[in-house]
Coordinates of C-alpha atoms and ligand atoms in Angstrom, one line a residue:
X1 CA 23.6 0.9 10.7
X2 CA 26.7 -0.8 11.9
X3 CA 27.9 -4.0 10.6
X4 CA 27.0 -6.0 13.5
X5 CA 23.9 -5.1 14.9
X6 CA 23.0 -5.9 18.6
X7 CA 20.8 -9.1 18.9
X8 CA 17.7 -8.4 21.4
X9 CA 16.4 -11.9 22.0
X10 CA 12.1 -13.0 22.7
X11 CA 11.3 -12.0 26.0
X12 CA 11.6 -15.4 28.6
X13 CA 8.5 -16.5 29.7
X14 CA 5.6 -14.7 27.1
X15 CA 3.4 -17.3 26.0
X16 CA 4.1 -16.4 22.2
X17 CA 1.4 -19.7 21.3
X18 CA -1.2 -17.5 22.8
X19 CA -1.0 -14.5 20.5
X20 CA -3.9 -12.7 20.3
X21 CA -4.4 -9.4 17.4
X22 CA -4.5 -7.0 20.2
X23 CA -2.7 -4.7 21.9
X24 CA 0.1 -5.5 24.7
X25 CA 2.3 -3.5 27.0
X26 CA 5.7 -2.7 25.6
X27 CA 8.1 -0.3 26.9
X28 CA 7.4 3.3 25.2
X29 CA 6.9 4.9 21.7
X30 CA 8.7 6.9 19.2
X31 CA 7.5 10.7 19.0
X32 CA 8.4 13.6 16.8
X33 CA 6.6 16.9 16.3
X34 CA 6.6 19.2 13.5
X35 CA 6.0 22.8 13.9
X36 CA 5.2 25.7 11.6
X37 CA 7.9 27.7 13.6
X38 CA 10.8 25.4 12.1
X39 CA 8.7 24.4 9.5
X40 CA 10.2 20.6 10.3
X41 CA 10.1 17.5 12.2
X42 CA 12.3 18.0 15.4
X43 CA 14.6 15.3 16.6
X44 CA 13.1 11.8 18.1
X45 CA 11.7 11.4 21.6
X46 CA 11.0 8.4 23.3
X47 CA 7.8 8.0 25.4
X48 CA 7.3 5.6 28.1
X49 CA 3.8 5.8 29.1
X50 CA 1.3 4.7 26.1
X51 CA -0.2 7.9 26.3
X52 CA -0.3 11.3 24.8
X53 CA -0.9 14.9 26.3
X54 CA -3.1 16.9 23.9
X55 CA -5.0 20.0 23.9
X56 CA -8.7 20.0 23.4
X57 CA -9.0 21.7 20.6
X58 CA -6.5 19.7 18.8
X59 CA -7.1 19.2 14.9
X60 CA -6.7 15.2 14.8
X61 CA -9.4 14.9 16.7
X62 CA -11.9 17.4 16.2
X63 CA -11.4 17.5 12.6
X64 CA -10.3 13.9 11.5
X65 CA -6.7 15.1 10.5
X66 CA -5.2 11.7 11.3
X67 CA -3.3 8.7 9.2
X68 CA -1.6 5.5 10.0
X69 CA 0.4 2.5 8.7
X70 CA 0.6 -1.2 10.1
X71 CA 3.8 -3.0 8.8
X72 CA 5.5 -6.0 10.6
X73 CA 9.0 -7.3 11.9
X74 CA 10.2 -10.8 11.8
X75 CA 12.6 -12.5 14.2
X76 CA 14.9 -14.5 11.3
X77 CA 17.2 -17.9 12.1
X78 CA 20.1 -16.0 12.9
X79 CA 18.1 -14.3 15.8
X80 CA 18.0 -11.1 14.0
X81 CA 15.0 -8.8 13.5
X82 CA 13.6 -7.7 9.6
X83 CA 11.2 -5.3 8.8
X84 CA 9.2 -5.8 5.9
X85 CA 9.2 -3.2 3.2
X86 CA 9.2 -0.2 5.2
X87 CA 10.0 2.0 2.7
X88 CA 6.9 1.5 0.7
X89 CA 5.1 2.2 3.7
X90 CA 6.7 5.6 4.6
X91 CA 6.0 6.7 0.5
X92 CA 2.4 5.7 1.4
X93 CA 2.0 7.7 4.5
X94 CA 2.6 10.8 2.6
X95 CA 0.2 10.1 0.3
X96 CA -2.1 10.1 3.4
X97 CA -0.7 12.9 4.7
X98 CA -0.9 15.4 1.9
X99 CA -4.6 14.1 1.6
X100 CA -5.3 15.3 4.7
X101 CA -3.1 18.7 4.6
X102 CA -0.3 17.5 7.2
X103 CA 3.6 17.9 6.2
X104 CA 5.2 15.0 4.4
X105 CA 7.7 13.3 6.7
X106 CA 11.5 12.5 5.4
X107 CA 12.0 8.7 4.8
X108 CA 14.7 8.7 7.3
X109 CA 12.8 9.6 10.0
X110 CA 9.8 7.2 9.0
X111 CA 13.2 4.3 9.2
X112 CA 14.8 5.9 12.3
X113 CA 11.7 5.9 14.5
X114 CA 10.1 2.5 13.1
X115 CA 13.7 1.1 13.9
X116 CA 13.7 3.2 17.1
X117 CA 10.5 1.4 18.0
X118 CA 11.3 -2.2 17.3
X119 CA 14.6 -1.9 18.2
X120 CA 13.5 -1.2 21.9
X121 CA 10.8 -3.3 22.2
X122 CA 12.6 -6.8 20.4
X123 CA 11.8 -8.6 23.2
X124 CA 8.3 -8.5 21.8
X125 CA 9.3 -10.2 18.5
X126 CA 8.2 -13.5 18.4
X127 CA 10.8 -16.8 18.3
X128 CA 11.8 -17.4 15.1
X129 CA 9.4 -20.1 13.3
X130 CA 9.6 -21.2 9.6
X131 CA 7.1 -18.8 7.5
X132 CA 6.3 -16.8 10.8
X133 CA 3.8 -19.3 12.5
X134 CA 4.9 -17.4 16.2
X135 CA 3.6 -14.4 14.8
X136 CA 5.6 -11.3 14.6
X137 CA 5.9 -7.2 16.0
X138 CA 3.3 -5.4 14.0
X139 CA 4.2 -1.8 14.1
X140 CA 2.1 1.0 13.8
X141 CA 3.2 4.4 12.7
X142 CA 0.3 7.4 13.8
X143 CA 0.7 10.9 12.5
X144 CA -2.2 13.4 13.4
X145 CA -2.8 16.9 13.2
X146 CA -2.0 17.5 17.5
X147 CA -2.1 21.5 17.5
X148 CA -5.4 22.9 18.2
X149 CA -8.1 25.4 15.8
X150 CA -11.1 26.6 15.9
X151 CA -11.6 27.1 12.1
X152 CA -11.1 24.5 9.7
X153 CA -7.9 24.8 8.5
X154 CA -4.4 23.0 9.7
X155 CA -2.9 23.8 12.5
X156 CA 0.8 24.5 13.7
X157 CA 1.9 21.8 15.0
X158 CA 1.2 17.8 13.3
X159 CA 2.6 14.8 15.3
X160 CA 4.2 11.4 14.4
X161 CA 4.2 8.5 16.4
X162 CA 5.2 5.3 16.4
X163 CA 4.6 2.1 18.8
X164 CA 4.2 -1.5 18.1
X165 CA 2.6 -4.5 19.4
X166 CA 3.1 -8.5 19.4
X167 CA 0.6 -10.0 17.2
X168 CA -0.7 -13.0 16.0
X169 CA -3.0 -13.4 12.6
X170 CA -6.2 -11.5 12.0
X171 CA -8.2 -14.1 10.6
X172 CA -5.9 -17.3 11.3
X173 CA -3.8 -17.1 8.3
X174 CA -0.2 -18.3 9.5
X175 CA 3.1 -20.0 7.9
X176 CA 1.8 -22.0 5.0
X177 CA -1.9 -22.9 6.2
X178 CA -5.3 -20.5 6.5
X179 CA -8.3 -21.5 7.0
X180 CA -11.3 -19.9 4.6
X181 CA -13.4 -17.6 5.9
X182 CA -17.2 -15.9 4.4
X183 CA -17.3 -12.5 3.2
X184 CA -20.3 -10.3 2.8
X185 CA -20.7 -7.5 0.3
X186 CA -22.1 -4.4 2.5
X187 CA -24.8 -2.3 0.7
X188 CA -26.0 -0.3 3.1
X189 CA -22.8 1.9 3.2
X190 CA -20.1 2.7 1.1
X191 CA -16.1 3.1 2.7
X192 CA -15.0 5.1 -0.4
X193 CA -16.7 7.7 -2.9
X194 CA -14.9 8.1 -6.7
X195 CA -12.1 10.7 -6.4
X196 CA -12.1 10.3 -2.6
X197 CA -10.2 9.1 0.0
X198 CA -10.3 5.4 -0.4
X199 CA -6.6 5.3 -1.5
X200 CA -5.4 6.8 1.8
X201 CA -5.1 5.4 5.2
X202 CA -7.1 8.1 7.1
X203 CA -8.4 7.0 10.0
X204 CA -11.8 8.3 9.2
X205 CA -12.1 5.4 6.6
X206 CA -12.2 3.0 9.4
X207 CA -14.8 3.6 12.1
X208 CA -17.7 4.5 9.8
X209 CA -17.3 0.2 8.9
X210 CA -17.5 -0.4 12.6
X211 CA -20.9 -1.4 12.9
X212 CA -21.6 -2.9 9.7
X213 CA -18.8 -5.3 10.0
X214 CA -20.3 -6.2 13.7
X215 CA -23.5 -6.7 12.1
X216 CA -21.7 -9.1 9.3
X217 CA -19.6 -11.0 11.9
X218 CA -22.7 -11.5 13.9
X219 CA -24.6 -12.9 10.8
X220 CA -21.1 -15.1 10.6
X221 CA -19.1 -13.3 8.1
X222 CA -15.8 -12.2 9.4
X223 CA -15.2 -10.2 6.1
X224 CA -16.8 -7.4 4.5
X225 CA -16.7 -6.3 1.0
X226 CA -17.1 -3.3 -1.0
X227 CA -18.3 -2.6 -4.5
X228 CA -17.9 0.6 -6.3
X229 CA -19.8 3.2 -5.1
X230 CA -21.0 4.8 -8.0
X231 CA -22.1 1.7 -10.2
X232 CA -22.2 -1.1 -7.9
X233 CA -21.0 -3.1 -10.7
X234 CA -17.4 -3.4 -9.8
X235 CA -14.9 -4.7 -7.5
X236 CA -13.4 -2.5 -5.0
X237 CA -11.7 -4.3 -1.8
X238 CA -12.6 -5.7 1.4
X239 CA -13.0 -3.5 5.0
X240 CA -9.4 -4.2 5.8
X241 CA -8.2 -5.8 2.9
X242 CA -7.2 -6.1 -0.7
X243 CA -9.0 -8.3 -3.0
X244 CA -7.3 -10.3 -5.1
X245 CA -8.1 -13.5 -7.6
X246 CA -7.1 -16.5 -9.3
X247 CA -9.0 -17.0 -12.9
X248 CA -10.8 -20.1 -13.1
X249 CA -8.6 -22.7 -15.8
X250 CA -10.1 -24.9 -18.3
X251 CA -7.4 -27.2 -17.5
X252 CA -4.4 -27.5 -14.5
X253 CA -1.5 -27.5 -16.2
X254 CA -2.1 -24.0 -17.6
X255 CA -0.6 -21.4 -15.7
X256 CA -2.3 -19.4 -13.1
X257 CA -3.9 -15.6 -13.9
X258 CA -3.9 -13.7 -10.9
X259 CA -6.4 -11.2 -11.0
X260 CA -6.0 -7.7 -9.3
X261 CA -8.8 -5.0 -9.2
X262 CA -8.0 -1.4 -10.3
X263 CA -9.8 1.4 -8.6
X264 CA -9.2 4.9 -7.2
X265 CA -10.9 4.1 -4.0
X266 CA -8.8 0.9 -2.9
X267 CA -5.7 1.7 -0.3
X268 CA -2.6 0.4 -2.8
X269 CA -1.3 -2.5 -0.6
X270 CA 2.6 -3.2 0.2
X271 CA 1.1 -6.8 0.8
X272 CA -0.6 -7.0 -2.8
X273 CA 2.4 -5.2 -4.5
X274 CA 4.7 -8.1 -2.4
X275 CA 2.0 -10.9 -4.1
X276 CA 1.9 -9.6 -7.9
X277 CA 5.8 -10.0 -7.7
X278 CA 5.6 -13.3 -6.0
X279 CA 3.1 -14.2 -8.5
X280 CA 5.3 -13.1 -11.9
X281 CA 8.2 -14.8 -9.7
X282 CA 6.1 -18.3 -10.4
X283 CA 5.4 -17.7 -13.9
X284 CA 1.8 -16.4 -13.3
X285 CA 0.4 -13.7 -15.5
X286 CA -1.0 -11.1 -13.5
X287 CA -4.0 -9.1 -15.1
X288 CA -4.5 -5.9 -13.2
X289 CA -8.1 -3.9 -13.9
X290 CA -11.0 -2.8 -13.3
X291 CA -12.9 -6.3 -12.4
X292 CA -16.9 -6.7 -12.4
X293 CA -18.7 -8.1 -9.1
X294 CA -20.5 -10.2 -12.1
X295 CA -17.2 -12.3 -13.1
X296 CA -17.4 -13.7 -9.2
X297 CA -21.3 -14.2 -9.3
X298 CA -20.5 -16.2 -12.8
X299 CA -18.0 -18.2 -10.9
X300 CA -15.1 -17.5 -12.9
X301 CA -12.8 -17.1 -10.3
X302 CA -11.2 -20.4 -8.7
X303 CA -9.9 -18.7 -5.7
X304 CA -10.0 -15.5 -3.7
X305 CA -8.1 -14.4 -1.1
X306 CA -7.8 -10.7 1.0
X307 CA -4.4 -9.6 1.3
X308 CA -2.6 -7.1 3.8
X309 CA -0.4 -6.6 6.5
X310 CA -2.7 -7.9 9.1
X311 CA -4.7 -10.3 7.1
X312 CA -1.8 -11.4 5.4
X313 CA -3.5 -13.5 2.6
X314 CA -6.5 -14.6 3.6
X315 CA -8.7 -17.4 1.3
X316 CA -12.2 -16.5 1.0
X317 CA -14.6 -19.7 0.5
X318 CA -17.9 -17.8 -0.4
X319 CA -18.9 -14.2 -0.7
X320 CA -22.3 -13.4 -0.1
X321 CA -24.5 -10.7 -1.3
X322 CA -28.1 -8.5 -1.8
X323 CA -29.7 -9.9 -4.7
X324 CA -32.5 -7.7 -3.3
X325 CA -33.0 -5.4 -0.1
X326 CA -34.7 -8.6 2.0
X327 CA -32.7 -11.7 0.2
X328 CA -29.2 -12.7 0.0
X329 CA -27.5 -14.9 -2.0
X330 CA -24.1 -16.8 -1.7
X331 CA -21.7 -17.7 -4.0
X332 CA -19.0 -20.6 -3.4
X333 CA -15.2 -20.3 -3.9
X334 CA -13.7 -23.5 -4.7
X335 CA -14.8 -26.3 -2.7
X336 CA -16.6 -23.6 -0.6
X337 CA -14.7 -25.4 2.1
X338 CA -10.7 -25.1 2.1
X339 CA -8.2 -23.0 0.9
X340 CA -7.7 -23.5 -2.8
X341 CA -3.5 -24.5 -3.5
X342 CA -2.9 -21.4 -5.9
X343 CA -2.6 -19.1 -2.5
X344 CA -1.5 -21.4 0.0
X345 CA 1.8 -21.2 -2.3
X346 CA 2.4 -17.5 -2.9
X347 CA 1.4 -17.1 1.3
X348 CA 4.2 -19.8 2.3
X349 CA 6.6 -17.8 -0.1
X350 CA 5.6 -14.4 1.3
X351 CA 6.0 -15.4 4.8
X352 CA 9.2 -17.2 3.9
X353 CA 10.5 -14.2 2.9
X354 CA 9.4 -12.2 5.6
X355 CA 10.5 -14.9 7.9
X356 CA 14.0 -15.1 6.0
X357 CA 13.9 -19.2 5.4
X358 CA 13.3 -18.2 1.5
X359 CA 16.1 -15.8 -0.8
X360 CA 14.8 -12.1 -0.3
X361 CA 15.7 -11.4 -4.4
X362 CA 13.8 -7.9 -4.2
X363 CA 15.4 -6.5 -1.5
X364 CA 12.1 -6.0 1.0
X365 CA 13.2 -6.6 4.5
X366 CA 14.9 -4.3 6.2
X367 CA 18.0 -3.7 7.5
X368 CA 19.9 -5.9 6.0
X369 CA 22.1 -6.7 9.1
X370 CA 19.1 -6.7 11.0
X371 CA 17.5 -4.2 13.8
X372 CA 20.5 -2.8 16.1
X373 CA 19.6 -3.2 19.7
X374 CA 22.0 -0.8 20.9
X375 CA 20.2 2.3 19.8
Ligands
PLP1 C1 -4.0 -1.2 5.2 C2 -5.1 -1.7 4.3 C3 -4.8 -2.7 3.3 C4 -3.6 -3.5 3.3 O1 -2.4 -2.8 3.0 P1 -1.0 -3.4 3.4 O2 0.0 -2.4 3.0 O3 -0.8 -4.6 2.6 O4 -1.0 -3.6 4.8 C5 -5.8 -3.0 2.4 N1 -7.0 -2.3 2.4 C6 -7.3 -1.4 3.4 C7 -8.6 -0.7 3.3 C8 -6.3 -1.0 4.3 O5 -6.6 -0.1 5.2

């Protein structure tokens, strides 16, 4: 990266206040293809169209041989764009990957086509605001098994892409405000078995929660929630989320206990890993284990939040549940209102340092110069 990087500035004329968490048209995608001629990635190429030419039989598809990532850039106060821990994202794709049989894929080319990506679409990066409240470029990096087989085995040729998108918040959660949302533990279905995949980002985790996450939004509970699926007893995460917790104190000028559940089915979050920091950072103690979906029915948790790149830290005012197959119970968080204060300060740290208006002491936005334009 040179030492002075080419400033792209926000596109004249988008209307950045009405960010939606959807898709927009940018200006192409970053593509490289392995193949088990070369036995590596070949050099980047950049696609225009947001479409890709694949053949029928093509393992991603047919078979489910497919992963992904979602990370963000942030326009700072010196106009230049930051990506946020990208490196902890590209480790976490190869844990994905090797799930799944596909070839791990060199750091540098996870960083050269995320960079490749932003850098040609930083119109699409939001104005800089204070903690992010104009929303950033979420980014999302694809790799899928694109040669085609008949038997069930990998094929010889796997695919990386990676193309980005304006966005606003997932569930509101912005700057230094969120507002509370409901959560519903699903019982019907379970995301993640013990010593499966839960702890990879396959896409195959995802559309199997489709419907019962409709169902739960209908029934007015934007969140859903999963407990262990071989006890039921304990805490796993939410559909899209982490799910983290601040211990109830007997009195306020203790110091805060975040809580942090500890399972092999729950996808190991850059956002949580960014919070625990923030959280020792304070002073808090963080207590990371296995937690029982019976410390949250006792009430002995003051506040809960889901945390991740698109729900950046969401409070969660009451999480209802089966206390039998016809009835449901709900139990309040806090006020059962608001957002409680303990989160509302580790989110307005987090997205200052995402947003560059607070010191980035661990290093985790990237470049340091900021995106070059000129590539
Ligand atoms: C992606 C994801 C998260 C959040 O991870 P981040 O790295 O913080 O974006 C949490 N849970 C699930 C199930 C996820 O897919």
């Amino acid at each position: 990266m040179s030492a002075a990087p080419k400033q792209i500035p926000p596109r004249a004329g988008f209307e950045w206040e009405k960010l939606a968490f959807d898709l927009y048209p940018t200006s192409g995608f970053a593509k490289y293809v392995w193949t088990a001629e070369t036995g590596e990635w070949g050099p980047v190429e950049w696609v225009k169209e947001p479409y890709l030419n694949l053949h029928v039989g093509n393992v991603g598809l047919n078979y489910g041989a497919s992963v992904f990532e979602g990370l963000k850039a942030f326009r700072h106060a010196d106009g230049h764009i930051r990506i946020f821990r990208p490196k902890d994202n590209a480790a976490r794709l190869n844990h994905s990957a090797d799930a799944v049989s596909m070839p791990a894929l060199p750091e540098e080319l996870f960083l050269e086509g995320v960079h490749l990506a932003v850098a040609r679409n930083g119109d699409l990066v939001p104005p800089h605001a204070p903690n992010a409240v104009n929303g950033s470029l979420y980014i999302r990096p694809l790799m899928f098994a694109s040669g085609a087989n008949l038997i069930l085995a990998p094929p010889s040729e796997f695919t990386f892409i990676v193309y980005v998108t304006p966005t606003g918040s997932l569930y509101g959660a912005a700057g230094t405000k969120a507002p509370a949302i409901d959560a519903f533990v699903i019982e019907k279905f379970d995301r993640a078995a013990p010593r499966g995949n839960g702890s990879a980002k396959l896409a195959g985790n995802y559309a199997p929660t489709f419907k019962h996450a409709a169902a739960a939004k209908k029934a007015g509970y934007p969140l859903t929630m999963h407990l262990d699926s071989a006890t039921r007893t304990y805490v796993d995460e939410f559909s899209t989320s982490n799910f983290l917790a601040i211990k109830k104190q007997a009195d306020a000028s203790q110091r805060k206990t975040l809580v942090v559940p500890e399972s092999e089915s729950i996808l190991k979050s850059v956002t949580t890993k960014a919070i625990i920091q923030i959280a020792k950072d304070f002073g808090w103690a963080v207590e990371r284990r296995r937690v029982l979906f019976q410390e949250v029915k006792d009430g002995l948790f003051e506040e809960v939040a889901a945390c991740g790149t698109a729900a950046a830290l969401t409070p969660v005012r009451s999480i209802t549940y089966h206390d039998s197959p016809e009835t449901t119970k709900k139990v309040s968080i806090g006020d059962g209102e608001n957002a409680g204060p303990g989160f509302l300060s580790i989110l307005t740290q987090l997205t200052g340092i995402q947003s560059g208006v607070q010191e980035d002491k661990h290093d985790w936005v990237w470049p340091k110069a900021g995106v070059d334009g000129s590539v």
